[in-house]
mmCIF file of C-alpha atoms and ligand atoms in Angstrom:
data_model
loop_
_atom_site.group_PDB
_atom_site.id
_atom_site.type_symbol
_atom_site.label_atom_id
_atom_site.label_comp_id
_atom_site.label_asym_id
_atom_site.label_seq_id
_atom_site.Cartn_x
_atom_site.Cartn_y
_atom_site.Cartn_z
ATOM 1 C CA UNK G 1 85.421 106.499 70.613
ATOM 2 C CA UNK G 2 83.860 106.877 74.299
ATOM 3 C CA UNK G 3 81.469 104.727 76.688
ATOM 4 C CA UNK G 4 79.022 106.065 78.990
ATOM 5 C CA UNK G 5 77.239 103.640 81.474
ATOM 6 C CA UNK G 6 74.804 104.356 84.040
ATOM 7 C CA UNK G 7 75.440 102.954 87.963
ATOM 8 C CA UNK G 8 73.244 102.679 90.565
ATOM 9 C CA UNK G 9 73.511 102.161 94.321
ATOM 10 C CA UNK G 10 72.632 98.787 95.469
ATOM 11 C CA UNK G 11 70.210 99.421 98.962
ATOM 12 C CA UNK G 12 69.527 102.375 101.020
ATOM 13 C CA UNK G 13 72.747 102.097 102.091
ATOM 14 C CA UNK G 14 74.510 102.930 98.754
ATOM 15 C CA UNK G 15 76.602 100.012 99.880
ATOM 16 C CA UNK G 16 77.710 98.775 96.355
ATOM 17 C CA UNK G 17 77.102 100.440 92.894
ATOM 18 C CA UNK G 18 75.730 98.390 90.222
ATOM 19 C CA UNK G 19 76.289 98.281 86.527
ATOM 20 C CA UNK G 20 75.196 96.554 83.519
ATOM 21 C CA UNK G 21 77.973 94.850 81.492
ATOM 22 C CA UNK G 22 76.893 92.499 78.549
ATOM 23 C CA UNK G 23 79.196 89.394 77.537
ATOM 24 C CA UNK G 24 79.125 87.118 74.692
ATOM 25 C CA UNK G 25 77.110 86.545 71.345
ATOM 26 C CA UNK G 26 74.014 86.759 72.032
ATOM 27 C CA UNK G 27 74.655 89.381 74.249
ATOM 28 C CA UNK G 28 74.501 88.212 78.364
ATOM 29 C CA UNK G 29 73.647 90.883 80.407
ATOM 30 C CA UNK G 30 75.266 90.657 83.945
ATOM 31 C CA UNK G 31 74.874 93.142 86.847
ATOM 32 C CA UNK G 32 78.317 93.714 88.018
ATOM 33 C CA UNK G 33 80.405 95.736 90.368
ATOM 34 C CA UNK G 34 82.888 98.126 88.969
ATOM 35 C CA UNK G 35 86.167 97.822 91.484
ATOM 36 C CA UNK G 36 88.920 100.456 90.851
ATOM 37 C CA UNK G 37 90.465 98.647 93.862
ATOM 38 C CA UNK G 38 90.851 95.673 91.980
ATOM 39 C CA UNK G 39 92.573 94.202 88.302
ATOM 40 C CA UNK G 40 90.057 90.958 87.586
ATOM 41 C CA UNK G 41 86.716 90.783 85.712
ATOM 42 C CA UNK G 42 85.286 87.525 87.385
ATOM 43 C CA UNK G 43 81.556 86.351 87.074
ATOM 44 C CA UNK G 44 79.334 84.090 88.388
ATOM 45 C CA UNK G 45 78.862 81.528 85.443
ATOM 46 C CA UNK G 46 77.718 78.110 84.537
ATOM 47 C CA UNK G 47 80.710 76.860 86.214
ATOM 48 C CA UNK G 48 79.665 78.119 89.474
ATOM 49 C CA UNK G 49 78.145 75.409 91.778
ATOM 50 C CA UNK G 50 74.377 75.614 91.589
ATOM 51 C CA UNK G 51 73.831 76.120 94.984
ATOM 52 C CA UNK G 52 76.775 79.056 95.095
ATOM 53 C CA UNK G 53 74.697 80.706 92.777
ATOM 54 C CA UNK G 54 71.244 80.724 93.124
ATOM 55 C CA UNK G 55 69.741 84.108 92.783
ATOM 56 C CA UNK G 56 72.908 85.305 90.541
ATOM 57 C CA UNK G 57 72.645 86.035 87.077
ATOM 58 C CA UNK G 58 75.363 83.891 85.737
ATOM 59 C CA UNK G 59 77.385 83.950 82.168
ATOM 60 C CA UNK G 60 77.418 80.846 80.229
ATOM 61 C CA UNK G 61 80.214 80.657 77.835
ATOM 62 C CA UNK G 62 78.935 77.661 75.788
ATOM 63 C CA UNK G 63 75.878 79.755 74.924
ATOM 64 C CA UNK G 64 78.390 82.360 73.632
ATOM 65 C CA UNK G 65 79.452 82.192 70.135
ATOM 66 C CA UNK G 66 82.558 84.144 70.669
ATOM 67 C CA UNK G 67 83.485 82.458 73.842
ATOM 68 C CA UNK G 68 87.048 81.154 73.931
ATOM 69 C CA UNK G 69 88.412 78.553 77.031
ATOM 70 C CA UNK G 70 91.785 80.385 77.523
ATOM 71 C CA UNK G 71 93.370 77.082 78.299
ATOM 72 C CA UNK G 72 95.553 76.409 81.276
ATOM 73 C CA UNK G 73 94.424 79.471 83.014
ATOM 74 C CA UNK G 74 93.458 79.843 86.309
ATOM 75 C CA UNK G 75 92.751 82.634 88.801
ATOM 76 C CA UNK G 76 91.826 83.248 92.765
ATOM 77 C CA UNK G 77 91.327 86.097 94.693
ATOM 78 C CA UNK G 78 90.972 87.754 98.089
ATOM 79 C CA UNK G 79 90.206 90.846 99.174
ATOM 80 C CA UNK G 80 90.707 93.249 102.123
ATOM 81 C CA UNK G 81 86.835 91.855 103.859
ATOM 82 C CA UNK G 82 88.328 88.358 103.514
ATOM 83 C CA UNK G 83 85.980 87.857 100.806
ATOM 84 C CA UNK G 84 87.009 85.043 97.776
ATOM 85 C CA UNK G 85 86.775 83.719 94.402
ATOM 86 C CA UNK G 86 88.429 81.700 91.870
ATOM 87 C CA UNK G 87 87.877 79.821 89.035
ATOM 88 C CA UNK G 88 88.992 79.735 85.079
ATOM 89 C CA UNK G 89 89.077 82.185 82.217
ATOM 90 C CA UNK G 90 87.620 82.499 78.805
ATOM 91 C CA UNK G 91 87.716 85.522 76.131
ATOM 92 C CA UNK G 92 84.724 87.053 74.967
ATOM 93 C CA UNK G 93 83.264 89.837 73.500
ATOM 94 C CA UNK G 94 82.751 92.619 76.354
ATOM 95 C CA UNK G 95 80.333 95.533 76.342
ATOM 96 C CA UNK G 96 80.383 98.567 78.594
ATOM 97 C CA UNK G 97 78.315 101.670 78.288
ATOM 98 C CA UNK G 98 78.337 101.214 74.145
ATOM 99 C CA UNK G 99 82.001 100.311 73.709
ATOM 100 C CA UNK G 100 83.398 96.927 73.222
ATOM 101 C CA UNK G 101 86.476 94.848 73.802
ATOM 102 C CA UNK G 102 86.358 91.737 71.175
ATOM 103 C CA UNK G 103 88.771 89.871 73.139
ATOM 104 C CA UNK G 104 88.591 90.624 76.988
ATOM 105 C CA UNK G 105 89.504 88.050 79.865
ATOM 106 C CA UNK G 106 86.065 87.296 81.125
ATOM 107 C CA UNK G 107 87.061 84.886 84.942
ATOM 108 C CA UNK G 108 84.961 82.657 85.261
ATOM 109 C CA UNK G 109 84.368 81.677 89.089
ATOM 110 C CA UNK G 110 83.971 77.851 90.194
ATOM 111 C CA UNK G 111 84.290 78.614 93.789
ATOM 112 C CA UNK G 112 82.795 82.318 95.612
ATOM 113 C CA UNK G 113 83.016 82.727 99.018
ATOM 114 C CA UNK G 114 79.672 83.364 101.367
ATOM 115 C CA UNK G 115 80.164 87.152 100.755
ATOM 116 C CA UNK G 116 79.161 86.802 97.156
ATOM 117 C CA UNK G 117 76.947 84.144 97.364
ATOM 118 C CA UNK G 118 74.851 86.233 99.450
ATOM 119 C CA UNK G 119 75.404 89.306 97.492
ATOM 120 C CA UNK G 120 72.764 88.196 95.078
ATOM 121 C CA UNK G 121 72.401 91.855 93.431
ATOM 122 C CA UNK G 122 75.532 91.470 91.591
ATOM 123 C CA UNK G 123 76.802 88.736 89.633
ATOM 124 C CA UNK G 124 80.828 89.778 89.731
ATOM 125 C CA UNK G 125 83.358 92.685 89.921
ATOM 126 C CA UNK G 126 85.065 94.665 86.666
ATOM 127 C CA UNK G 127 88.028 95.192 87.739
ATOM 128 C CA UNK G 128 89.424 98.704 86.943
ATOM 129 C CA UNK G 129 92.645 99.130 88.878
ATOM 130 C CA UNK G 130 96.268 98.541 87.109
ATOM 131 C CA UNK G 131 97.064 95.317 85.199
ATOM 132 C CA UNK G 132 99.883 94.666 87.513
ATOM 133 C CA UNK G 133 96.997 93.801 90.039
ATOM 134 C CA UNK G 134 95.121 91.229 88.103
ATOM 135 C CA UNK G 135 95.432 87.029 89.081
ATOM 136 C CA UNK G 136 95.118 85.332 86.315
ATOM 137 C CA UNK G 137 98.076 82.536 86.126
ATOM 138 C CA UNK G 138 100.511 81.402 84.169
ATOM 139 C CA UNK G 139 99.816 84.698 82.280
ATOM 140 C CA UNK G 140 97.277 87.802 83.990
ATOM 141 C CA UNK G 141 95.083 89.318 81.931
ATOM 142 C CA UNK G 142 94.496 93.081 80.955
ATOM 143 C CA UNK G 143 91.318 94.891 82.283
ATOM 144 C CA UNK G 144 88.449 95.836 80.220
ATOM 145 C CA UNK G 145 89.647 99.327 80.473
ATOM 146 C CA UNK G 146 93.149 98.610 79.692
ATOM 147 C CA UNK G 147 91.981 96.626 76.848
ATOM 148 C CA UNK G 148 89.831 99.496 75.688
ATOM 149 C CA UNK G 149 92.409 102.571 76.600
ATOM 150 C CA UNK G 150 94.126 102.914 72.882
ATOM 151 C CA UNK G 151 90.920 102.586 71.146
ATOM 152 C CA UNK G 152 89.285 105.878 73.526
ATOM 153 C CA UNK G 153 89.238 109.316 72.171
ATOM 154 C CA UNK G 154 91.656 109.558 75.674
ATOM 155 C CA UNK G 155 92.971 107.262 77.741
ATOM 156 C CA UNK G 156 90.515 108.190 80.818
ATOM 157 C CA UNK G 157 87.453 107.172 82.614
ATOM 158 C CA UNK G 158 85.862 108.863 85.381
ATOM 159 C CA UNK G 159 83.533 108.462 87.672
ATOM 160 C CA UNK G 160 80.168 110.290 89.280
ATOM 161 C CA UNK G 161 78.597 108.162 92.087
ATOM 162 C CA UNK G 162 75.388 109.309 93.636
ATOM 163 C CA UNK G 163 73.883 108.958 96.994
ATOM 164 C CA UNK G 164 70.771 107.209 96.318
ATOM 165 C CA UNK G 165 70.451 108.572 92.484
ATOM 166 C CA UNK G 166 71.935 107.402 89.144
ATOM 167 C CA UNK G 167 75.497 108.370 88.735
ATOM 168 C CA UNK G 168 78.102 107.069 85.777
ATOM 169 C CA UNK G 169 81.273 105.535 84.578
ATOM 170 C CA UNK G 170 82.409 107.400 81.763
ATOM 171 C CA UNK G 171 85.004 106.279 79.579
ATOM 172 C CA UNK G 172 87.626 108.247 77.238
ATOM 173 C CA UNK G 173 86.125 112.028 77.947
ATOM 174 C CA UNK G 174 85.326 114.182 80.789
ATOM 175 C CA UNK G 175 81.639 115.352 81.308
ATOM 176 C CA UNK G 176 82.819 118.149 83.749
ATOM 177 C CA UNK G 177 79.295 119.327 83.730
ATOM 178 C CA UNK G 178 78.801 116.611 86.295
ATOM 179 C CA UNK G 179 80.843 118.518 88.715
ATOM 180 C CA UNK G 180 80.268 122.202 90.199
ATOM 181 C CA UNK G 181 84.629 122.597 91.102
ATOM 182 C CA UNK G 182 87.387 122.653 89.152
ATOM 183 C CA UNK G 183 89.092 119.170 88.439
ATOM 184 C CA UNK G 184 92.453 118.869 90.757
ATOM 185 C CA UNK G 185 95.022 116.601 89.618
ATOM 186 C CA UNK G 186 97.553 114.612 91.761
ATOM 187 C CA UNK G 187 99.580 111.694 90.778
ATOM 188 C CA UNK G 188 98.464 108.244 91.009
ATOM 189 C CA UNK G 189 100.472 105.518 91.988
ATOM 190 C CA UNK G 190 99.594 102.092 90.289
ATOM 191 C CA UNK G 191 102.506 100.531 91.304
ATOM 192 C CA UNK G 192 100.313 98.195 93.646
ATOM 193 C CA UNK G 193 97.661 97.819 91.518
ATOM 194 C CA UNK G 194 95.638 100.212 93.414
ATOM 195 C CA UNK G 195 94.857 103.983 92.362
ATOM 196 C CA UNK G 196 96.975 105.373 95.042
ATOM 197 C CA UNK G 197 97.771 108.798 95.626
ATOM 198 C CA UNK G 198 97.877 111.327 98.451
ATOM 199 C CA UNK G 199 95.742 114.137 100.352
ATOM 200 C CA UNK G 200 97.609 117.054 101.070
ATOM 201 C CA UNK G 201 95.486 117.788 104.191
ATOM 202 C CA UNK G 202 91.895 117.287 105.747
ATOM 203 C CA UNK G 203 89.407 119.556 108.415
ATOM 204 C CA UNK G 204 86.125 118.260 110.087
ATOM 205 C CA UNK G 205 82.996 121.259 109.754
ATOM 206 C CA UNK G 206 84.436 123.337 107.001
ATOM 207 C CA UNK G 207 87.378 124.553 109.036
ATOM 208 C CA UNK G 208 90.759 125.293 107.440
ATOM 209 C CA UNK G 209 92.462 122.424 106.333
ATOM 210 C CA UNK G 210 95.231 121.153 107.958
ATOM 211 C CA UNK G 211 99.074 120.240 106.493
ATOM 212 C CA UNK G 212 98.300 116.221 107.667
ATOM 213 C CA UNK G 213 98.828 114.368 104.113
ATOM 214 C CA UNK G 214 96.800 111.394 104.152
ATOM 215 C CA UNK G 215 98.419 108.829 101.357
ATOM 216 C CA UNK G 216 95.170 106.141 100.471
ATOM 217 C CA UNK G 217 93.649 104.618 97.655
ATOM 218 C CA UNK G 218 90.312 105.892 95.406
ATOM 219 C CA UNK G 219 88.547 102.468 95.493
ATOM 220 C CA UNK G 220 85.153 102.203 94.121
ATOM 221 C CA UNK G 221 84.390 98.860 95.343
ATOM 222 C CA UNK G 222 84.729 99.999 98.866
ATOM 223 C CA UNK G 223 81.972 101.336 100.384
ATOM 224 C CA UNK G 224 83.235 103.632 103.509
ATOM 225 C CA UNK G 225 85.701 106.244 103.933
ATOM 226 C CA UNK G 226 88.361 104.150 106.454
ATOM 227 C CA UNK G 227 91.043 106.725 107.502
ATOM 228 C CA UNK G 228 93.427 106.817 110.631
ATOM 229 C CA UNK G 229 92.246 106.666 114.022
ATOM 230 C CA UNK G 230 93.654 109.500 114.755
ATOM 231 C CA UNK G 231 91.217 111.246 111.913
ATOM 232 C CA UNK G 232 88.348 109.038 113.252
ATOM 233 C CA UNK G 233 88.790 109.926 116.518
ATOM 234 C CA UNK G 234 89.016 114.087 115.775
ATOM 235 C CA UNK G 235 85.925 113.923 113.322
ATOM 236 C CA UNK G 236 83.607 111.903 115.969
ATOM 237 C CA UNK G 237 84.783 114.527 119.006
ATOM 238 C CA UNK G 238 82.217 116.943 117.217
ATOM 239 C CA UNK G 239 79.209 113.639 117.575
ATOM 240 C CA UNK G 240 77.982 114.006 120.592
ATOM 241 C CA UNK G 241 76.394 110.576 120.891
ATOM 242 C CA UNK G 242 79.260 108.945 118.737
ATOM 243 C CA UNK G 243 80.611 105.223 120.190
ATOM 244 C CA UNK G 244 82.344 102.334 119.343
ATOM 245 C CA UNK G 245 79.973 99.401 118.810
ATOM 246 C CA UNK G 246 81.829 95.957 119.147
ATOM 247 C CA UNK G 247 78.956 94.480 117.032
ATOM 248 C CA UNK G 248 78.820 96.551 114.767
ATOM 249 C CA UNK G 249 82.370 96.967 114.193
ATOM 250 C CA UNK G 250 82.394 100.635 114.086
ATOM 251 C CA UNK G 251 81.999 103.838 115.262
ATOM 252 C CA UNK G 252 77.442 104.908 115.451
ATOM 253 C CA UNK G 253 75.678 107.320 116.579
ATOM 254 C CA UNK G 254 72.132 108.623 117.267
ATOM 255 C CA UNK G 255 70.384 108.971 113.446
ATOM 256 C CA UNK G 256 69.398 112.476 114.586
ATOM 257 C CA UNK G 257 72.616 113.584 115.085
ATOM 258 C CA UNK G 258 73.918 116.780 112.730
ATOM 259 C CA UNK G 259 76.705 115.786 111.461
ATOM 260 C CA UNK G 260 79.896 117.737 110.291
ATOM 261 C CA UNK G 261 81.548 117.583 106.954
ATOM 262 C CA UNK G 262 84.722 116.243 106.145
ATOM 263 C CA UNK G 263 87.000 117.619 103.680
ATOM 264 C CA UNK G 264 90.466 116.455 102.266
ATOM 265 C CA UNK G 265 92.871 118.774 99.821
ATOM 266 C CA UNK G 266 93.938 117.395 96.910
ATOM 267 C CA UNK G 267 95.688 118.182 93.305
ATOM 268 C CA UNK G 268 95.038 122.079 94.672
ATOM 269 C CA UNK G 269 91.437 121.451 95.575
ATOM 270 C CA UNK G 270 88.635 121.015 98.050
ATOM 271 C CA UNK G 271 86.662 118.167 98.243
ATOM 272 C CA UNK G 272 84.134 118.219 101.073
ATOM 273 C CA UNK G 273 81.335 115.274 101.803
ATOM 274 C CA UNK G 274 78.665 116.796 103.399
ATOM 275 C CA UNK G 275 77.497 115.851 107.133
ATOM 276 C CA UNK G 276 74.339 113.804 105.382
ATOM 277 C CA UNK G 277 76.995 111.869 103.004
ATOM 278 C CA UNK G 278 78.724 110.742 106.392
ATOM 279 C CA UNK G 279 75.661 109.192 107.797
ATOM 280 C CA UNK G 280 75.555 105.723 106.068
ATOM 281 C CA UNK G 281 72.487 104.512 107.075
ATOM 282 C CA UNK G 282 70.586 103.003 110.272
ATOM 283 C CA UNK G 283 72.470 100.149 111.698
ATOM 284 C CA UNK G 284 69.044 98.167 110.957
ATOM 285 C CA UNK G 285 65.795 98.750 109.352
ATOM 286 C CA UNK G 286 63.860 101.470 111.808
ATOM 287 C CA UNK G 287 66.824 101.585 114.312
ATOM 288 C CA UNK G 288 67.160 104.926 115.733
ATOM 289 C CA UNK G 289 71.007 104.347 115.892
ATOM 290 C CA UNK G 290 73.354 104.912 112.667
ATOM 291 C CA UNK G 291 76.531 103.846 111.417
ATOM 292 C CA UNK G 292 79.133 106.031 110.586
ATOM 293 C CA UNK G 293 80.460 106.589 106.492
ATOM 294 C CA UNK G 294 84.051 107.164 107.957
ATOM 295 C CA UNK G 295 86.003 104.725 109.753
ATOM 296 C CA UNK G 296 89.299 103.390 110.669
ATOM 297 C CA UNK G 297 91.729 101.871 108.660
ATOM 298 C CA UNK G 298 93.597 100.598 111.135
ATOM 299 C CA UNK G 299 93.323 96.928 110.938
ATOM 300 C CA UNK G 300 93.472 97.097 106.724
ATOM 301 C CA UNK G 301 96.813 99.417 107.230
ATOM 302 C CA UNK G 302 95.791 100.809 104.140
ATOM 303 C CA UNK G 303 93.983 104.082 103.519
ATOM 304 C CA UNK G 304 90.804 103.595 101.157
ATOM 305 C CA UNK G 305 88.832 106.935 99.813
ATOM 306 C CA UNK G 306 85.809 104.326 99.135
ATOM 307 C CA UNK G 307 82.088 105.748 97.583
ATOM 308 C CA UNK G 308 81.596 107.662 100.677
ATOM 309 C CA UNK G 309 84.105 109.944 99.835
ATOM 310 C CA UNK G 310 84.131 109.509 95.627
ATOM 311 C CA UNK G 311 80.080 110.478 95.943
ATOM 312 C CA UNK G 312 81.422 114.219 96.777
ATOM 313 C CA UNK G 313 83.485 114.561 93.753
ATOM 314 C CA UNK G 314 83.779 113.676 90.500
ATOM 315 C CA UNK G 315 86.714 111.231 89.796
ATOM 316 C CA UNK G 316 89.154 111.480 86.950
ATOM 317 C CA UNK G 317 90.850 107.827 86.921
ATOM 318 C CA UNK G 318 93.678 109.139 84.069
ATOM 319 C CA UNK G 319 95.839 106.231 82.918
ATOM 320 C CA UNK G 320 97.728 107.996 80.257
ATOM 321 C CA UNK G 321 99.070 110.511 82.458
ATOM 322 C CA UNK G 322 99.078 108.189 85.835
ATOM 323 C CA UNK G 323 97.062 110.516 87.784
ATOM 324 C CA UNK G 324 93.875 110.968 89.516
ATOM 325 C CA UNK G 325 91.478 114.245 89.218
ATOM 326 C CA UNK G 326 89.220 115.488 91.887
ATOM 327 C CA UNK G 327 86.155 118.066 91.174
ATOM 328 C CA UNK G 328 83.193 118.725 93.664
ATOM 329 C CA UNK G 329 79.784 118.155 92.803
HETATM 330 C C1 3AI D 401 94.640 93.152 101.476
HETATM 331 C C2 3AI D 401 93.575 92.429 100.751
HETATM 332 C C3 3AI D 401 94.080 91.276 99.892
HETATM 333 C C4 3AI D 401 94.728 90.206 100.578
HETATM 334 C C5 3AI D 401 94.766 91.868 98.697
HETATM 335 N N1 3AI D 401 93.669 92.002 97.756
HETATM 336 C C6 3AI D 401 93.335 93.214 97.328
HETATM 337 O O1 3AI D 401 93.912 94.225 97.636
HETATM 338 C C7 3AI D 401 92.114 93.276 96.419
HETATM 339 C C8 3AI D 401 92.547 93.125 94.972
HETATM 340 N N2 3AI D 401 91.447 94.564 96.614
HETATM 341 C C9 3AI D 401 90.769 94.817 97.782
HETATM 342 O O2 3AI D 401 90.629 93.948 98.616
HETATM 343 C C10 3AI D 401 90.163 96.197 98.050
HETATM 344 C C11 3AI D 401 91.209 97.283 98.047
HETATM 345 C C12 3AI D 401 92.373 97.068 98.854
HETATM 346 S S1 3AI D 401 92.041 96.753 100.511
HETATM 347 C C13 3AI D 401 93.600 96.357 101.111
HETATM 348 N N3 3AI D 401 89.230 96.685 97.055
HETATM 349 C C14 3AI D 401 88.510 95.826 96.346
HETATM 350 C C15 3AI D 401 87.321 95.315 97.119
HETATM 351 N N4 3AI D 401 86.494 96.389 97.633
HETATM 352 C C16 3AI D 401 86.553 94.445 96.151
HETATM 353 C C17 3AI D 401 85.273 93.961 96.656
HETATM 354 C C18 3AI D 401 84.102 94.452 96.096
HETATM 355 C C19 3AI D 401 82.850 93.991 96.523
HETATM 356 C C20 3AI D 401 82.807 93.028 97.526
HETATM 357 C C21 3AI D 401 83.994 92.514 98.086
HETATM 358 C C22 3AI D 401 85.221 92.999 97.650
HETATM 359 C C23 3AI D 401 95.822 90.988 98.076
HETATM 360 O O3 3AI D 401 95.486 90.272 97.087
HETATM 361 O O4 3AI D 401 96.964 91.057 98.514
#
């Protein structure tokens, strides 16, 4: 069996991707966020105060026929942009992209911090990083994807994000007509709950790449590319009118600037994002100035290979074999 689900950016600024997921009998459709840099499916629900979530499409489990209080459970989260939720879990029936788990941990939130509140285009996260990641106490929960895994033709999913277009999640077979390269495998390292793994090298314009490994995570729930400074720093040398903007909190640049690519090695491959992938968007509506798709990672201390670089590539996320593959598109 497979799943195939369409996602689409957000805004302009490709700044989350959004994808349908439908919960319960009768079905519930919610607009969610798939996170491979996260292990919790949480919603906005009936439990959520009403002035929380105004605007949200929320899941009600007592119009769900399936729905299941999974008693004495509780779960909260944070994540790396001090954002929050937390709340209590039921079971239901969860759809993605055809394929359903009968009994999937479905978190439902009774507290979401102002991030999400204002976030009114999506209505939770689908967590799709490794169990050992998700909250839920006394006992976490398996992800949808972990859930569906044994039941899949393979134990896969990939993904195909698209700047300003309709990509996919694909789950339990490889489309590689999606992707112009040949798929590069490295190991993954779930051992955090992340999809970690490591670059073998990087170059700024197309030039050679370098030996520098660069060991990150491939998180779709991130938007940006955050990398060292010392990366930051050589890539924005070539941007003439590149600066530091306290306000904005990162590194812009005039909009009419031409930027250079940025590629990384990995699993014996290539992947370069393109100058115009790099370019995020204008830091606000008609601004001549524009923020930058890579920046530091320096105050996370993590690495995070977020949709701005993912876009470039086609994703392999391969849990049976723990490892990640990488193909340009
Ligand atoms: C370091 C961040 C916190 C504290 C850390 N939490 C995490 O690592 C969580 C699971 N993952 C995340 O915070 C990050 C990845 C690691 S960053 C250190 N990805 C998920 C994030 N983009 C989800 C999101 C999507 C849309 C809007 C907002 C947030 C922890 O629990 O220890």
């Amino acid at each position: 069996q497979t799943g195939s689900a369409n996602t689409n950016p957000s805004d302009s600024a490709d700044d989350e991707y959004i994808t349908s997921v439908s919960i319960g009998t009768p079905a519930q459709v919610l607009p969610l966020d798939f996170d491979t840099g996260s292990s919790d499916l949480w919603v906005f629900s009936s439990e959520t105060p009403k002035s929380s979530a105004s605007g949200h499409v929320t899941y009600s489990p007592s119009k769900s026929s399936t729905a299941k209080k999974l008693s004495g459970s509780t779960w909260s989260i944070e994540y790396g942009d001090k954002s929050s939720s937390s709340g209590d879990v039921y079971t239901d029936i969860v759809t993605i992209g055809g394929f359903s788990v009968k009994t999937q941990a479905v978190e439902s939130a009774t507290k979401v911090s102002t991030q999400f509140v204002q976030d009114t285009v999506i209505s939770g996260l689908v967590g799709l990083g490794f169990d050992v990641g998700n909250q839920v106490s006394p006992r976490p929960q398996k992800t949808w994807f972990s859930n569906a895994a044994s039941s899949l033709a393979e134990p896969l999913f990939t993904a195909d994000l698209r700047h300003q277009e309709t990509g996919s999640y694909n789950f339990g077979f490889i489309d590689t007509s999606l992707a112009k390269g040949t798929i590069g495998y490295t190991p993954a390292d779930g051992s955090e709950g992340y999809w970690g793994f490591t670059a073998t090298g990087y170059s700024v314009g197309g030039a050679k790449l370098n030996r520098n490994s660069i060991t990150g995570i491939a998180d779709t729930g991130t938007t940006l590319l955050l990398l060292p400074d010392n990366i930051v720093d050589a890539y924005y040398n070539n941007v003439e009118s590149a600066e530091y903007d306290d306000s904005q909190e990162g590194v812009v640049f005039d909009c009419s600037e031409d930027l250079p690519s940025f590629s990384f090695g990995v699993g014996g491959q290539t992947i370069t994002i393109s100058g115009d992938l790099l370019n995020l968007t204008p830091i606000e509506e008609g601004s001549s100035t524009c923020f930058g798709g890579l920046q530091s990672s320096a105050d996370i201390g993590i690495n995070i290979f977020g949709d701005v670089a993912l876009k470039a590539a086609l994703v392999v996320f391969d849990l049976g074999n723990e490892r990640l593959g990488w193909a340009q598109k």
